[in-house]
Tab-separated table of C-alpha atoms and ligand atoms in Angstrom:
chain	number	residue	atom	x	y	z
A	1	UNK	CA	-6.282	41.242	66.438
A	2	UNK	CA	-4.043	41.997	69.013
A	3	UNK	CA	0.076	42.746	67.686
A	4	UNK	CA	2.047	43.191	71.119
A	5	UNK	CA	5.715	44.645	71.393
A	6	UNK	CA	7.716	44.343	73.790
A	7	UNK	CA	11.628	45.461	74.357
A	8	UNK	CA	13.562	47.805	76.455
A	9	UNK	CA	14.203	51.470	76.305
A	10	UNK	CA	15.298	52.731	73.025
A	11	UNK	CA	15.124	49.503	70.931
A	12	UNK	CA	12.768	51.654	68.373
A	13	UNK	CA	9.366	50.116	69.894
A	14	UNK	CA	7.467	53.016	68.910
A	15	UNK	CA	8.726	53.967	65.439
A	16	UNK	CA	8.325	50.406	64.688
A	17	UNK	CA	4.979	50.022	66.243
A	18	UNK	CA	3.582	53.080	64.614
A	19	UNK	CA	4.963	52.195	61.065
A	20	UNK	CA	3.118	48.967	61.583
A	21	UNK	CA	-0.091	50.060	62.553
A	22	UNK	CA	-0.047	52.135	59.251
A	23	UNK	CA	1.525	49.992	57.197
A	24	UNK	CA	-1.559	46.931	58.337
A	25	UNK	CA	-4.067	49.945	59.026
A	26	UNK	CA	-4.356	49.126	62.726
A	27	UNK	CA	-4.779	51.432	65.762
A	28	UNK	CA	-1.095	52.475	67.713
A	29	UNK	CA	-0.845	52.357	71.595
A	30	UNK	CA	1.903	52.916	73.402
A	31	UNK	CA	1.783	52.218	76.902
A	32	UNK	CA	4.551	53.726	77.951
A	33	UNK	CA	2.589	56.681	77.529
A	34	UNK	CA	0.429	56.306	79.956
A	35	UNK	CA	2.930	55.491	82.977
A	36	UNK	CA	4.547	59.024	81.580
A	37	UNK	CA	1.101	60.661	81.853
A	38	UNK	CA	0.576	59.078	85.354
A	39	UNK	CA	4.501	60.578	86.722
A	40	UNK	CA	3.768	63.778	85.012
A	41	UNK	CA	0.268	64.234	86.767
A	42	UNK	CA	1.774	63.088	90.311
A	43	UNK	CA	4.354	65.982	89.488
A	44	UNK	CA	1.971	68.224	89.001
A	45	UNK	CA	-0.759	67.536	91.817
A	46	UNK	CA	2.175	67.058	94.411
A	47	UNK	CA	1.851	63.505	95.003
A	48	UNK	CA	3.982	61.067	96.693
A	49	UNK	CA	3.945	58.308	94.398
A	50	UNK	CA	4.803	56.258	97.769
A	51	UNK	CA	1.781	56.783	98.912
A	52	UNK	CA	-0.341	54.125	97.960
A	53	UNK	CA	-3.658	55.402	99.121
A	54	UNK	CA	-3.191	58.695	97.711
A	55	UNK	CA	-2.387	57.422	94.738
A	56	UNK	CA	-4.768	55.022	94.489
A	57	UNK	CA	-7.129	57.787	95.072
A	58	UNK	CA	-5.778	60.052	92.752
A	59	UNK	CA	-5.792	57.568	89.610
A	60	UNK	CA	-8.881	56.534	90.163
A	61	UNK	CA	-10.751	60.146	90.629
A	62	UNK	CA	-8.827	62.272	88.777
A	63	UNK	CA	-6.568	60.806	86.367
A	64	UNK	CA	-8.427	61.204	83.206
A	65	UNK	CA	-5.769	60.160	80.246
A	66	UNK	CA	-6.875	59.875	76.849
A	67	UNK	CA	-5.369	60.989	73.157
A	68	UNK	CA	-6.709	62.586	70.157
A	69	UNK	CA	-5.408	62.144	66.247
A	70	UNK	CA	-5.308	65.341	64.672
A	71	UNK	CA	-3.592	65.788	61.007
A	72	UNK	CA	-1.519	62.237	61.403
A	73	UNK	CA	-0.123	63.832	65.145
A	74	UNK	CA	-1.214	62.219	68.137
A	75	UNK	CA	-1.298	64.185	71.177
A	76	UNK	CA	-1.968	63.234	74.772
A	77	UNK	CA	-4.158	64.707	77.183
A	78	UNK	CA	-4.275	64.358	81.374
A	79	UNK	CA	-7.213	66.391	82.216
A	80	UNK	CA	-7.907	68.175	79.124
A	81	UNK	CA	-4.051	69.373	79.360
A	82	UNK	CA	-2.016	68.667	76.530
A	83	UNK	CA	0.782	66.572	77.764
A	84	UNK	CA	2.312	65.390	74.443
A	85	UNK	CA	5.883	67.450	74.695
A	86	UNK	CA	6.344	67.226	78.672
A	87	UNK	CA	5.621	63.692	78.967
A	88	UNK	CA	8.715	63.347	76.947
A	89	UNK	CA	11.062	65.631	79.434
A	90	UNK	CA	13.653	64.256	81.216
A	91	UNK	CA	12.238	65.056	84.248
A	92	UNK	CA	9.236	63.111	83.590
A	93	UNK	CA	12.130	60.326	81.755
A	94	UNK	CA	13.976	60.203	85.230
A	95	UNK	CA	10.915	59.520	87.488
A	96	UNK	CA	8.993	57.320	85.116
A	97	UNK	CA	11.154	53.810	85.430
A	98	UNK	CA	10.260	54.390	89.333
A	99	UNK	CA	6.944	54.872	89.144
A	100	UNK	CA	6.323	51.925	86.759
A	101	UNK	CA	7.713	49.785	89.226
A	102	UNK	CA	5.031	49.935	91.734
A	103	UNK	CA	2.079	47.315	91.778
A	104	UNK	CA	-0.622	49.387	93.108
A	105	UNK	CA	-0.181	51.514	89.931
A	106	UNK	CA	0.243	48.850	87.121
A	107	UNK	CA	-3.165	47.474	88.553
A	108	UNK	CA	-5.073	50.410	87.640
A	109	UNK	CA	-3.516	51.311	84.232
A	110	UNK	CA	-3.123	47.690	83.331
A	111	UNK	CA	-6.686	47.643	82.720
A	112	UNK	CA	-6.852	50.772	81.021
A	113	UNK	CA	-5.052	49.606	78.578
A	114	UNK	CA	-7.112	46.082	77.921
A	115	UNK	CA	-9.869	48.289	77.856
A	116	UNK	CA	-8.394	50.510	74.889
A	117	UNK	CA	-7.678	47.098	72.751
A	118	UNK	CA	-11.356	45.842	73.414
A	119	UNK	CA	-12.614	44.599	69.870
A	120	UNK	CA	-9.496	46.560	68.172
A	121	UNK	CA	-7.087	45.676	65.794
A	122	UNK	CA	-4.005	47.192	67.446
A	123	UNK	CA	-0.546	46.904	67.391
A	124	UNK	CA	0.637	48.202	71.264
A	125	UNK	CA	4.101	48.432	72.901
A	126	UNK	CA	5.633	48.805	76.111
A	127	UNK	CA	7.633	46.177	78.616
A	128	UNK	CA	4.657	43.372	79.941
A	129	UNK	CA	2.346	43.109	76.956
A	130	UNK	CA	3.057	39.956	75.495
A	131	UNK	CA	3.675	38.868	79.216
A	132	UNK	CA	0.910	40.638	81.326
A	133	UNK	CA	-1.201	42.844	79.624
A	134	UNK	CA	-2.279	40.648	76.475
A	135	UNK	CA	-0.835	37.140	77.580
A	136	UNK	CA	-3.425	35.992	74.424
A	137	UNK	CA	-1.994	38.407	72.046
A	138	UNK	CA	-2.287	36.720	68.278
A	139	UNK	CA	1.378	37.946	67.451
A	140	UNK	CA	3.587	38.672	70.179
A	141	UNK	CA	6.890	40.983	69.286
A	142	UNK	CA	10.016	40.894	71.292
A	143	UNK	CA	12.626	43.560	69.685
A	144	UNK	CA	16.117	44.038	71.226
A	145	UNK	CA	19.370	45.773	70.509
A	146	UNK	CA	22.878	46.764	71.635
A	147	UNK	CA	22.222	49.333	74.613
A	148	UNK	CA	25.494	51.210	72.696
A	149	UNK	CA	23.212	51.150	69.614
A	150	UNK	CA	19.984	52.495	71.156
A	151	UNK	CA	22.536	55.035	73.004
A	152	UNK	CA	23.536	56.120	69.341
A	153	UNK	CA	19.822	55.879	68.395
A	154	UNK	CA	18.521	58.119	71.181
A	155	UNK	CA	21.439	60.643	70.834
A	156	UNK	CA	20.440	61.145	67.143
A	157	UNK	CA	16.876	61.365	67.939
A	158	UNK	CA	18.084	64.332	70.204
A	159	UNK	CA	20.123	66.084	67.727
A	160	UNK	CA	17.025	66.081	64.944
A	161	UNK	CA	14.485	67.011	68.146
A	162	UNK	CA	17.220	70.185	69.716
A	163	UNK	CA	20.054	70.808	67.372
A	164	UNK	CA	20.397	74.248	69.034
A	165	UNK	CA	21.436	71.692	72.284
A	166	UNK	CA	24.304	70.117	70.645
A	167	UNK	CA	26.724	70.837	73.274
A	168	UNK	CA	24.387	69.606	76.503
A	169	UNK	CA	24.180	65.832	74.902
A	170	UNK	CA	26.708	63.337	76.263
A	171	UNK	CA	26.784	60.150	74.481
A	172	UNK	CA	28.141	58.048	77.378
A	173	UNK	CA	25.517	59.794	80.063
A	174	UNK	CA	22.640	58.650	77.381
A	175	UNK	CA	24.076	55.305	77.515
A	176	UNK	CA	24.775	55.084	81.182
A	177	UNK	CA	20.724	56.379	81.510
A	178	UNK	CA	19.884	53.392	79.246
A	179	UNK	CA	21.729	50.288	80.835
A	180	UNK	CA	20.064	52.186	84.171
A	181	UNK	CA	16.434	51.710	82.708
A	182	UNK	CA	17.388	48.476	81.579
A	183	UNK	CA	18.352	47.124	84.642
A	184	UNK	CA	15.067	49.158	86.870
A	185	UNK	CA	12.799	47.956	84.592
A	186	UNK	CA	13.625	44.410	83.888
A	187	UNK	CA	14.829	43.427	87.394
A	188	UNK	CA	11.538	44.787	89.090
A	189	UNK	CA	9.591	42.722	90.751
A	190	UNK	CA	6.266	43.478	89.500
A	191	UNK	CA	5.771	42.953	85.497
A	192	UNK	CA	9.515	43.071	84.820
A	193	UNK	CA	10.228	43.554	81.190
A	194	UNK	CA	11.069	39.957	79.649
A	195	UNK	CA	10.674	37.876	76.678
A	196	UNK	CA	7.667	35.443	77.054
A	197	UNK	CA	8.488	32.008	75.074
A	198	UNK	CA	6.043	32.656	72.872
A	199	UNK	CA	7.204	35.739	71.415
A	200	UNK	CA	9.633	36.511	67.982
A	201	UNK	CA	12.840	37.822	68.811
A	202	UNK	CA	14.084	40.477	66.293
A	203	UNK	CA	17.973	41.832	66.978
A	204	UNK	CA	16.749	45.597	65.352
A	205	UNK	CA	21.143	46.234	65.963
A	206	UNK	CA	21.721	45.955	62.103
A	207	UNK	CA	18.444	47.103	60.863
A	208	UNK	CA	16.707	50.300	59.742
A	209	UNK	CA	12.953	50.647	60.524
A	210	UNK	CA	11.479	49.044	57.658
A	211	UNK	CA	13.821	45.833	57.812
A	212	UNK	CA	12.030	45.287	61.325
A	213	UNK	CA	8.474	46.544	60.293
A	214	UNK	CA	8.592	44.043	56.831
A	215	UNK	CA	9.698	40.891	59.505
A	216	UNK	CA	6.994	41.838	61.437
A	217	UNK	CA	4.403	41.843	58.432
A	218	UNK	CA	5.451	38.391	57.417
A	219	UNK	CA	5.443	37.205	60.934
A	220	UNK	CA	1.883	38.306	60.975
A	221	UNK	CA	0.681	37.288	57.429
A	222	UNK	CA	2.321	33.762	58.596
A	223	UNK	CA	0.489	33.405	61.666
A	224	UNK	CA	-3.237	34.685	59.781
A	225	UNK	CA	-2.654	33.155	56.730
A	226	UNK	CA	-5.207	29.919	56.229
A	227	UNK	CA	-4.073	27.386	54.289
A	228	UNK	CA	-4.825	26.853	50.826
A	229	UNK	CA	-6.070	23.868	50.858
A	230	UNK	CA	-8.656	24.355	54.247
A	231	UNK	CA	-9.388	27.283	51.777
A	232	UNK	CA	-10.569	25.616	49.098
A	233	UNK	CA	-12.481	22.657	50.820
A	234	UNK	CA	-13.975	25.085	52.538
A	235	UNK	CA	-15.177	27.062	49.685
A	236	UNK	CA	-15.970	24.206	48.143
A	237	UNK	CA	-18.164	22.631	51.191
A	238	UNK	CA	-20.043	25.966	51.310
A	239	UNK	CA	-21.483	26.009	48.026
A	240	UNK	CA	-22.506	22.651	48.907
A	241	UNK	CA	-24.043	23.283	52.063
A	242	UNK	CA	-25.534	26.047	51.161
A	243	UNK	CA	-27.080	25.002	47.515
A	244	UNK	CA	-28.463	21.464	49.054
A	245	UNK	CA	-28.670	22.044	52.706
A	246	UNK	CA	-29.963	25.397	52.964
A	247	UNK	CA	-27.178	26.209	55.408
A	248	UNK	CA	-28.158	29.009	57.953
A	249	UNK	CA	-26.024	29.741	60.841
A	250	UNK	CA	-26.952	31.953	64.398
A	251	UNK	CA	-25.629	33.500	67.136
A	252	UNK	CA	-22.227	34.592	65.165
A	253	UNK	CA	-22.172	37.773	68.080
A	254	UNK	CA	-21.217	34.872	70.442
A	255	UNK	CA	-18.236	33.732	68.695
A	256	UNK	CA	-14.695	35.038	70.607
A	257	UNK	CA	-11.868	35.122	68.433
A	258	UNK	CA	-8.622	33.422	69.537
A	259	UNK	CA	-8.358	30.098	71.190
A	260	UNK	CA	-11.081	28.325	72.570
A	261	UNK	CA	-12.375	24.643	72.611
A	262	UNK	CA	-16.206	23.999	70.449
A	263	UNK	CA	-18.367	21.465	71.702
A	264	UNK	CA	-21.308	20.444	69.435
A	265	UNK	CA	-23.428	17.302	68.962
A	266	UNK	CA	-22.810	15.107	66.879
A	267	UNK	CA	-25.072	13.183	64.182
A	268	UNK	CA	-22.934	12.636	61.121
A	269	UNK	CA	-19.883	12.608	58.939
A	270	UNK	CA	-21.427	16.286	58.200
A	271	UNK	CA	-20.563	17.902	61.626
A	272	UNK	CA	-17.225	19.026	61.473
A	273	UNK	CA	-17.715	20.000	57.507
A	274	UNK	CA	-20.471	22.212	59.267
A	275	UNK	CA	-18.750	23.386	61.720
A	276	UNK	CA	-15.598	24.636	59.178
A	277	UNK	CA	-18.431	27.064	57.754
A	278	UNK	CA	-19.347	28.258	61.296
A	279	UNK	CA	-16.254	30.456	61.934
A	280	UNK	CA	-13.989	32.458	60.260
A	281	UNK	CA	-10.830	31.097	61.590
A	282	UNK	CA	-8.995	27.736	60.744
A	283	UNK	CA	-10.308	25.356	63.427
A	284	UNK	CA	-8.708	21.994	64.040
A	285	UNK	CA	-10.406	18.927	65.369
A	286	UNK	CA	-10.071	15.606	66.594
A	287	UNK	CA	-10.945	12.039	64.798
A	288	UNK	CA	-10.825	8.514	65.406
A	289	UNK	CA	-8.214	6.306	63.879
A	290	UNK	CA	-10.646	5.026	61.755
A	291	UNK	CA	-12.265	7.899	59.878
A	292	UNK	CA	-8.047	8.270	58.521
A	293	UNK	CA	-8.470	5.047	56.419
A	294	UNK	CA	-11.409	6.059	54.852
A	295	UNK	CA	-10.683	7.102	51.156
A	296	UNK	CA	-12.854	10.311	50.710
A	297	UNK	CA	-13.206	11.302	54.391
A	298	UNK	CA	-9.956	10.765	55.094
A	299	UNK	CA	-8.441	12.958	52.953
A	300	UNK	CA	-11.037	15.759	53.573
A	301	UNK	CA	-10.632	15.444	57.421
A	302	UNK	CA	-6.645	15.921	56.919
A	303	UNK	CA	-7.065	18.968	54.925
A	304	UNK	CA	-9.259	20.552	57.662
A	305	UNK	CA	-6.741	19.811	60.519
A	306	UNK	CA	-8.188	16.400	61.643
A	307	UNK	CA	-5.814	15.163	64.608
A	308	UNK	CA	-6.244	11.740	65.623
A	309	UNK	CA	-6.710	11.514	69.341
A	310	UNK	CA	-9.534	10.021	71.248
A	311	UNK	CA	-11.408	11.652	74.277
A	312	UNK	CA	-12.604	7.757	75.408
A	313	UNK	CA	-8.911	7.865	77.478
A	314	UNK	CA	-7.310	11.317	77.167
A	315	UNK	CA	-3.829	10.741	78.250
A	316	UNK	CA	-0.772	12.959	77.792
A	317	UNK	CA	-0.391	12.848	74.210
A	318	UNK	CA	-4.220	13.927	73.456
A	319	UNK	CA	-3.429	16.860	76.160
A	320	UNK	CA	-0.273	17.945	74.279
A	321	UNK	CA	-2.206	17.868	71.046
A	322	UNK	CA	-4.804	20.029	72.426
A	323	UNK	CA	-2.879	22.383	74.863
A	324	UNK	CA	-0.682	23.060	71.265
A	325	UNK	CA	-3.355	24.033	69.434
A	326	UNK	CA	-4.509	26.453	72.355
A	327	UNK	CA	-1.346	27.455	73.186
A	328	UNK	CA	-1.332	28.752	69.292
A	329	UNK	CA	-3.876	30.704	69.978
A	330	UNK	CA	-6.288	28.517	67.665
A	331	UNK	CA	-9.433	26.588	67.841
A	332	UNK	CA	-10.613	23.028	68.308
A	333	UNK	CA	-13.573	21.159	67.579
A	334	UNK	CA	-14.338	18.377	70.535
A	335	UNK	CA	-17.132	16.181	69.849
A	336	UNK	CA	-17.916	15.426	73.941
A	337	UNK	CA	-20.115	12.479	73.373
A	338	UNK	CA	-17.569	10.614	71.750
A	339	UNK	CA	-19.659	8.822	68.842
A	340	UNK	CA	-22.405	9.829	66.789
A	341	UNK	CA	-25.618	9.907	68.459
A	342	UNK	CA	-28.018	7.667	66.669
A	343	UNK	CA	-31.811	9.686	67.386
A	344	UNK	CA	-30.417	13.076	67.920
A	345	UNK	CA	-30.520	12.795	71.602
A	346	UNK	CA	-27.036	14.420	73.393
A	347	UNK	CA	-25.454	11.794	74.579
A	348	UNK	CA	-23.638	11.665	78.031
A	349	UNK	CA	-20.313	13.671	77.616
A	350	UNK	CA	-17.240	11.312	77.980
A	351	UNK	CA	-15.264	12.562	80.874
A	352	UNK	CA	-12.199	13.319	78.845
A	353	UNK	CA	-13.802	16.846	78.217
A	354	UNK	CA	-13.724	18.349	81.843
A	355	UNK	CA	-10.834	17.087	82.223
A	356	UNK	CA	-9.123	19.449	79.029
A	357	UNK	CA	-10.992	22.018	80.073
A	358	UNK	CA	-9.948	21.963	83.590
A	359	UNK	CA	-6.488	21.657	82.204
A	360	UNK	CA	-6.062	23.936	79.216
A	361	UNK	CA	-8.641	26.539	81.083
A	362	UNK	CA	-9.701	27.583	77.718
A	363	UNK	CA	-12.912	28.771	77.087
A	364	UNK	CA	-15.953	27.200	75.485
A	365	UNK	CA	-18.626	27.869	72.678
A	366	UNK	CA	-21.007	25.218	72.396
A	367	UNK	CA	-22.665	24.918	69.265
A	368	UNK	CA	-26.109	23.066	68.371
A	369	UNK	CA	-26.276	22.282	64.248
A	370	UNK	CA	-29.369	21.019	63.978
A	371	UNK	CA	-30.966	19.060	60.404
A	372	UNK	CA	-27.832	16.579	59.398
A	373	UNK	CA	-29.779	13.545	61.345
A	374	UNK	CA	-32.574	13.483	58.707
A	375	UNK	CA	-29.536	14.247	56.029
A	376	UNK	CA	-27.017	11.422	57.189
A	377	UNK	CA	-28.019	9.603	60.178
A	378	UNK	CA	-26.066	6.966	61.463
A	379	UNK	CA	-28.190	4.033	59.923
A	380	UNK	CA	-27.817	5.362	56.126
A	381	UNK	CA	-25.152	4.903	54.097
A	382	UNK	CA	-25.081	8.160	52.081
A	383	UNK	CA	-26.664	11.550	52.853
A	384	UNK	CA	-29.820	12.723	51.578
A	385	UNK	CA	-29.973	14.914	48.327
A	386	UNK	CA	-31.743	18.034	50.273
A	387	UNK	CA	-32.437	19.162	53.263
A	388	UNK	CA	-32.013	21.891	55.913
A	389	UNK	CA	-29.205	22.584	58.662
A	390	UNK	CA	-29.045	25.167	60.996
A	391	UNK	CA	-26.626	25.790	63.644
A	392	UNK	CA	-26.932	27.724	67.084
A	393	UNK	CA	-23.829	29.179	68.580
A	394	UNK	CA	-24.374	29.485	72.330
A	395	UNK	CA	-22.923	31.892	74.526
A	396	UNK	CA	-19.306	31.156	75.595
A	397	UNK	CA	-18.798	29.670	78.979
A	398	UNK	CA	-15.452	31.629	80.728
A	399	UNK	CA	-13.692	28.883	83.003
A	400	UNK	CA	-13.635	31.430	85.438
A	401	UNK	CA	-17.274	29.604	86.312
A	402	UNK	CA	-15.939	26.733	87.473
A	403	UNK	CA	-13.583	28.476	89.585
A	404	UNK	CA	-13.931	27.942	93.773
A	405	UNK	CA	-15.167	24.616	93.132
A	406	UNK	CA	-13.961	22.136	94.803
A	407	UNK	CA	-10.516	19.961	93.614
A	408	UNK	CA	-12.125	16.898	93.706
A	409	UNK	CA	-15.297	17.330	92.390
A	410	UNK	CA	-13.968	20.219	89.324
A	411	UNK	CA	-14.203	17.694	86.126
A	412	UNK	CA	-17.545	16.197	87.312
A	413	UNK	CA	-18.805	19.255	87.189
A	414	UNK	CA	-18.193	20.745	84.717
A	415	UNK	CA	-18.849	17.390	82.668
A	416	UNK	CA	-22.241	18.048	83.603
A	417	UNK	CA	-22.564	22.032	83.313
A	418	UNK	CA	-21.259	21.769	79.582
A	419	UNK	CA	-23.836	18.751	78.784
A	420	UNK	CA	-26.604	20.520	80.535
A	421	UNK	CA	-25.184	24.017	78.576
A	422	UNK	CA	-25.459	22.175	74.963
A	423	UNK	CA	-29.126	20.249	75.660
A	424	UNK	CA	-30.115	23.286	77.005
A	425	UNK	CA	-29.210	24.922	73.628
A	426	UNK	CA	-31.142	21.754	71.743
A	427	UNK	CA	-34.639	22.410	73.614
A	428	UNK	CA	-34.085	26.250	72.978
A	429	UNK	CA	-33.990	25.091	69.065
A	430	UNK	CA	-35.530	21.875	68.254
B	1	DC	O1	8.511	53.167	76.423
B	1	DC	P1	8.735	54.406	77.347
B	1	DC	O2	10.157	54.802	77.450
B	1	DC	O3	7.860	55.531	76.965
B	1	DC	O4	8.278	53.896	78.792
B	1	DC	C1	8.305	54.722	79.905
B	1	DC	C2	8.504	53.908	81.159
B	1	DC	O5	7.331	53.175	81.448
B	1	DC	C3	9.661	52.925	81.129
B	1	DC	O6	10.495	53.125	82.259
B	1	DC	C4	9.050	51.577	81.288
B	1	DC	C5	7.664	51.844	81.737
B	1	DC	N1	6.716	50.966	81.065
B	1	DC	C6	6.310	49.865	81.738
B	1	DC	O7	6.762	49.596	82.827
B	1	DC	N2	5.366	49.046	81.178
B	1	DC	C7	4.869	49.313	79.967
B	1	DC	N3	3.947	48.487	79.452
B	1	DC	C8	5.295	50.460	79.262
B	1	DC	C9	6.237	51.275	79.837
């Protein structure tokens, strides 16, 4: 799970973001770190930081940044040289908003820094995280406050740091230093620090460290939290699965956390009960008016986050519906062939289903549950007392696959890729 803060200079994005990480026992990056690391080492080394090429060079051969935890401290290293107190200079402080503003610099550590979260729970902060960095971020942070009360803040922090220094501190300078890294870094043209619409907006002005960390907490808890009542069905749907149906599910390595839209045949009433057992997050899916009415179904299909929407003619509402969901950084079952197939055969996929994906962009994990057509085929009434399910989770297809294909010809394809992808996954398993 990715936690992303962003906010200008002084708001208390690293206090905060540290006390969080503790507090929900998650790893703490700070990426403003690293752009301090990077002016400190062009310092050093005598580089032009205008010089793209030597730059580029330099970062990419001898920049090697990383940080160590030692007795609750963290302390930063460039080249095995312990950077934690100069990084923090003013001399480094004066260059740094500069240096962040150039592209050709942001492209190297950008990625860095995607690499650190990889298959982390982390809360990180800096300026473009919830904007550039980790546009998919599952809770996305924006803190703000007075620039006269970060002013305050930082000359404070100065006092505790080098109260021998007392008379070299001038309140207005501090706060004349701060409205100047305001304006540098959020007028820039390159990853300027700003509040994406997805983000919470907490005014830290009137509020002491753990006022902003608790918000955040419930923020979070909100966000993860799965509903009771998908809870208990679910529960409830497992022991039945599992005590009848023998319930055995593969290829859990392949799932990707976050959003993403599941495709899966489709036999039975079972499928999306299935499916709930599958993965770990709340999914949603979609249902036909018709399954609402029924008494049992109905109810269940509510519970589990049934939206009724049809993929025979997706038109703008069915997008909005979807793109939502996505857009919330969840997941959605999509039943491509539209009905229940009646032998088990994949049917062809309505066309409905390139046509989200080409428009949401999300990514895909097909999944093949195999067993629920001897269980509850289309021709009985009821399901079978026993029997056996499995389910095959295939590897997720990025839409970056279907990218460079021709405008024209985009949904057709990959219509056909995705139905080819899932019978594919059948033959592998039947
Ligand atoms: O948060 P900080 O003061 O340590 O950041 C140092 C500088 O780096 C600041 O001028 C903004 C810049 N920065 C950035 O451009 N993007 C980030 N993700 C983090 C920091």
């Amino acid at each position: 799970m990715i936690i992303a803060i962003d906010g200008p200079a002084g708001v208390g994005k690293s206090t905060i973001a540290k006390a969080l990480a503790q507090k929900l026992n998650f790893s703490y990056f700070d990426t403003g770190a690293m752009y301090r690391a990077a002016t400190y080492a062009f310092i050093k080394n005598s580089i032009d930081y205008e010089n793209e090429t030597k730059v580029v060079d330099f970062l990419n051969n001898n920049f090697n940044y990383y940080f160590k935890e030692e007795n609750g401290n963290r302390n930063y290293f460039v080249n095995d040289e312990d950077v934690t107190e100069i990084i923090r200079s003013t001399y480094v402080t004066d260059l740094v908003s500069k240096i962040a503003t150039k592209e050709y610099i942001r492209k190297i550590l950008v990625p860095l820094q995607r690499q650190y979260a990889e298959n982390r729970d982390v809360v990180t902060e800096g300026r473009d995280i919830g904007s550039v960095v980790f546009p998919n971020a599952d809770v996305k942070i924006y803190l703000t406050a007075k620039a006269s009360v970060r002013a305050e803040r930082r000359f404070q922090d100065y006092l505790d740091k080098y109260p021998q220094d007392f008379a070299s501190f001038d309140k207005q300078q501090i706060l004349l230093d701060i409205q100047k890294r305001d304006e540098m870094d959020s007028t820039r043209k390159f990853s300027p620090l700003k509040k994406t619409p997805d983000a919470f907006l907490i005014d830290t002005s009137n509020l002491d460290v753990n006022g902003v960390v608790n918000k955040i907490v419930k923020i979070v808890k909100k966000k993860t939290k799965i509903k009771f009542s998908y809870r208990f069905v679910k529960k409830f749907f497992l022991f039945f699965l599992k005590f009848f149906y023998k319930l055995e599910i593969f290829g859990k390595e392949n799932i990707i956390e976050g959003k993403s839209i599941i495709i899966s045949n489709h036999v039975s009433f079972l499928d999306p009960i299935i499916l709930t057992q599958v993965f770990d997050e709340e999914l949603n899916f979609i249902a036909k008016k018709s399954i609402f009415k029924k008494f049992f179904l109905g109810k269940i299909i509510k519970i589990l986050n049934a939206h009724e929407i049809s993929l025979n003619s997706p038109n703008i509402k069915t997008f909005r519906i979807i793109d939502s969901i996505l857009k919330a950084n969840k997941k959605i079952i999509l039943f491509p062939e539209g009905q229940r197939s009646e032998d088990g055969q994949i049917l062809k996929f309505l066309p409905g289903i390139g046509f989200l994906v080409n428009l949401t962009k999300a990514l895909v994990i097909p999944v093949y549950i195999k067993g629920p057509l001897e269980i509850w085929s289309k021709k009985r009434k009821l399901p079978k007392m026993f029997g056996k399910i499995k389910c095959f989770i295939g590897k997720p297809v990025y839409f970056t696959e279907f990218e460079g294909i021709d405008k024209e010809k985009k949904v057709e394809y990959i219509n056909a890729f995705l139905e080819k992808n899932l019978k594919d996954l059948q033959k592998k398993h039947y």
